[in-house]
Coordinates of C-alpha atoms in Angstrom, one line a residue:
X21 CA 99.3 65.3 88.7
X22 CA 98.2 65.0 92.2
X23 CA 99.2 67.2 95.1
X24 CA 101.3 64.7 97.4
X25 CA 104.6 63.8 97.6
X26 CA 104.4 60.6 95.7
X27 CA 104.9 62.7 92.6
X28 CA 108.5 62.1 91.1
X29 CA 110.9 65.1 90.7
X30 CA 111.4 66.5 87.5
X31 CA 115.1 67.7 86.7
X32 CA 114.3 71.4 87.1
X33 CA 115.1 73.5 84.5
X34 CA 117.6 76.6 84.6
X35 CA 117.3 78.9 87.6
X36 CA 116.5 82.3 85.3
X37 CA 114.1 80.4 83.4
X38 CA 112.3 78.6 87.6
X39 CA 112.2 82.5 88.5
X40 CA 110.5 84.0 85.7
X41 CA 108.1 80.8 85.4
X42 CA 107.1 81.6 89.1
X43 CA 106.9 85.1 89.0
X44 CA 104.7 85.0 85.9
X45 CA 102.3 82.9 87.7
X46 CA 102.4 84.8 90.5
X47 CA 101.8 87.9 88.5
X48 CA 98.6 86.3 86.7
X49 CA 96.9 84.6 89.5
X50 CA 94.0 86.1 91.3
X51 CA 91.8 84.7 93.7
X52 CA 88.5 83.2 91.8
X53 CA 86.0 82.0 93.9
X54 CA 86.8 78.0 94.2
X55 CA 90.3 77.8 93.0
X56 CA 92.6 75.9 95.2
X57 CA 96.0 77.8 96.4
X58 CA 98.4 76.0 98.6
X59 CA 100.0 77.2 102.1
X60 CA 104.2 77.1 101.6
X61 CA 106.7 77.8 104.2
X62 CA 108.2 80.9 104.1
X63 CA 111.5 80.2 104.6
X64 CA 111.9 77.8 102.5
X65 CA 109.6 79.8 99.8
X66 CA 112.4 82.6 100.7
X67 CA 115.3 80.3 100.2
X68 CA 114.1 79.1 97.1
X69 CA 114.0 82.8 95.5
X70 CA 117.6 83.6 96.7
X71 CA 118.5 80.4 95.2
X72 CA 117.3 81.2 91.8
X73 CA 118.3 85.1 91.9
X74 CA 121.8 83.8 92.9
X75 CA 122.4 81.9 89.4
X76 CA 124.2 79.3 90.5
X77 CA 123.0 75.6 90.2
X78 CA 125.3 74.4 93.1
X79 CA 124.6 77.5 95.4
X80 CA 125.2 76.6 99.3
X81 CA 120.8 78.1 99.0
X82 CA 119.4 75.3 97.3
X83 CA 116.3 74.9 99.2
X84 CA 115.9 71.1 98.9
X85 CA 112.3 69.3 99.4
X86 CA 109.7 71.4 100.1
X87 CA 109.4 71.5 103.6
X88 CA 106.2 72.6 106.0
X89 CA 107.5 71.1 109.4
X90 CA 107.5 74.7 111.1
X91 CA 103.9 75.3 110.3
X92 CA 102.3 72.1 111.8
X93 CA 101.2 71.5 115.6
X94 CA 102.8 67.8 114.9
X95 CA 103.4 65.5 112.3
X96 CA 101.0 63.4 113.9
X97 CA 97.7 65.1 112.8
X98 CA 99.5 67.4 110.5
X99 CA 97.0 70.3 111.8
X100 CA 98.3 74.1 111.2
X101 CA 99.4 75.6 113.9
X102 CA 97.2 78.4 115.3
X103 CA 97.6 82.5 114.3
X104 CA 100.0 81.6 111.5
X105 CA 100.5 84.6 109.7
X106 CA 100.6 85.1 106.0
X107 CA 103.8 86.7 104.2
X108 CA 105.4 86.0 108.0
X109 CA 105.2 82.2 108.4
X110 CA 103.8 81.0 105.2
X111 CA 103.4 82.4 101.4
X112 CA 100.2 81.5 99.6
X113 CA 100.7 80.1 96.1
X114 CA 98.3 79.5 93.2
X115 CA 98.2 76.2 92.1
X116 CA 99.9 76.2 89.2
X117 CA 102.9 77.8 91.1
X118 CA 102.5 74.7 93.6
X119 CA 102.7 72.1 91.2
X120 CA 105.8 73.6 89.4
X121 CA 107.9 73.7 92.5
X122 CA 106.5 70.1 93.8
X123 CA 107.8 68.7 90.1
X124 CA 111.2 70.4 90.5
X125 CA 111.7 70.2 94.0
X126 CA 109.4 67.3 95.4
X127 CA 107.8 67.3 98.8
X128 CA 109.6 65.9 102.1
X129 CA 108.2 62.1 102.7
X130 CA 104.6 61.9 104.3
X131 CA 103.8 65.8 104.6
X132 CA 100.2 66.5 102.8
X133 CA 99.7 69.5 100.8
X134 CA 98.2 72.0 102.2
X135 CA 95.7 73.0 99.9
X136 CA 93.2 75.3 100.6
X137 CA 90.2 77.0 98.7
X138 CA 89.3 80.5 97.4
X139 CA 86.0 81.4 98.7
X140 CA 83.3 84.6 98.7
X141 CA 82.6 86.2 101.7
X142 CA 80.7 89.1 102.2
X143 CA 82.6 91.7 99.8
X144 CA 86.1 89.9 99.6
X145 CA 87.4 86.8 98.2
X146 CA 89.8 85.0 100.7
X147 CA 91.8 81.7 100.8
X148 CA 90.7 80.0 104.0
X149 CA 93.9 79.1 105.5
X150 CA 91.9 77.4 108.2
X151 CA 88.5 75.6 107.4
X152 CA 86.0 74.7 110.1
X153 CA 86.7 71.2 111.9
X154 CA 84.2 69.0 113.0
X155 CA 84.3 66.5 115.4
X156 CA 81.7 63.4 114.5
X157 CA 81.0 60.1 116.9
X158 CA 78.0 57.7 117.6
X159 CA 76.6 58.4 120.9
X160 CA 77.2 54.7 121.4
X161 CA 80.7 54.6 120.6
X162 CA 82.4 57.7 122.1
X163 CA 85.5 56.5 121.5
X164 CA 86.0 56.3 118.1
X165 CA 86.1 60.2 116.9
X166 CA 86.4 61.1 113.4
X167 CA 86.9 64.7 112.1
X168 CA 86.5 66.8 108.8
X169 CA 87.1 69.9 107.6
X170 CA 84.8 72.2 105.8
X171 CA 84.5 75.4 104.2
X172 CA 82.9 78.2 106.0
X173 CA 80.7 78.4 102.3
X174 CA 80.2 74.9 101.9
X175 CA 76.1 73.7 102.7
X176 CA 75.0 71.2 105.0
X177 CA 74.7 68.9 101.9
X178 CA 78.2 69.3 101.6

């Protein structure tokens, strides 16, 4: 299953059985060098726990799609806004937790997934919430400016 919002939404099962999917996940994930974890709101990562812990289906909590319009400069670019804070804007999630909650709950219409990579610095393993961008044009053609991201471990051959 990809990571985009094209993917169709799967009736989610019961809420007791959504929470102690998720928290298992969450419990057995660790970072490993590589892996992919994806950036989530989170308020509506919030919203979606007091949903479940509430036990009802038709709860005013229901979070909806999930939705990452707070953490984005525009919807233009879709580029992160700057100094976001973990466990204060956004919740990282492993990606098996990610694809879960995109077959359950979907993804609101045109928003990427933010998915972002484990890597190995110097005595830590980190997700890099923000990878290098690079601005590329022909000296000849200034005008037509293309970017790309890139891991702070990737090589030049990369």
């Amino acid at each position: 299953m990809t990571a985009n919002s094209r993917c169709s939404v799967a009736e989610p099962p019961g809420l007791e059985t959504q929470r102690r999917e998720i928290e298992c996940l969450l419990r057995e994930s660790e970072l490993q060098a590589g892996d992919s974890w994806y950036v989530v709101d989170r308020r509506w990562f919030e919203q979606w726990k007091e949903f479940v812990e509430s036990g009802d289906q038709n709860s005013s909590s229901f979070p909806g799609q999930i939705d990452n319009t707070e953490l984005f400069e525009d919807l233009d670019s879709y580029h992160l806004k700057e100094r976001l804070v973990e466990n204060e804007d956004f919740m990282l999630v492993p990606a098996a937790v990610w694809h879960k909650l995109l077959q359950w709950f979907g993804m609101v219409d045109g928003q990427p997934a933010l998915e972002r990579k484990v890597v190995d610095l110097p005595s830590t393993l980190k997700v890099e919430v923000y990878p290098v961008e690079i601005f590329l044009c022909l000296h000849s053609n200034m005008e037509n400016v293309t970017s790309a991201q890139f891991s702070r471990t990737d090589s030049i051959c990369e």
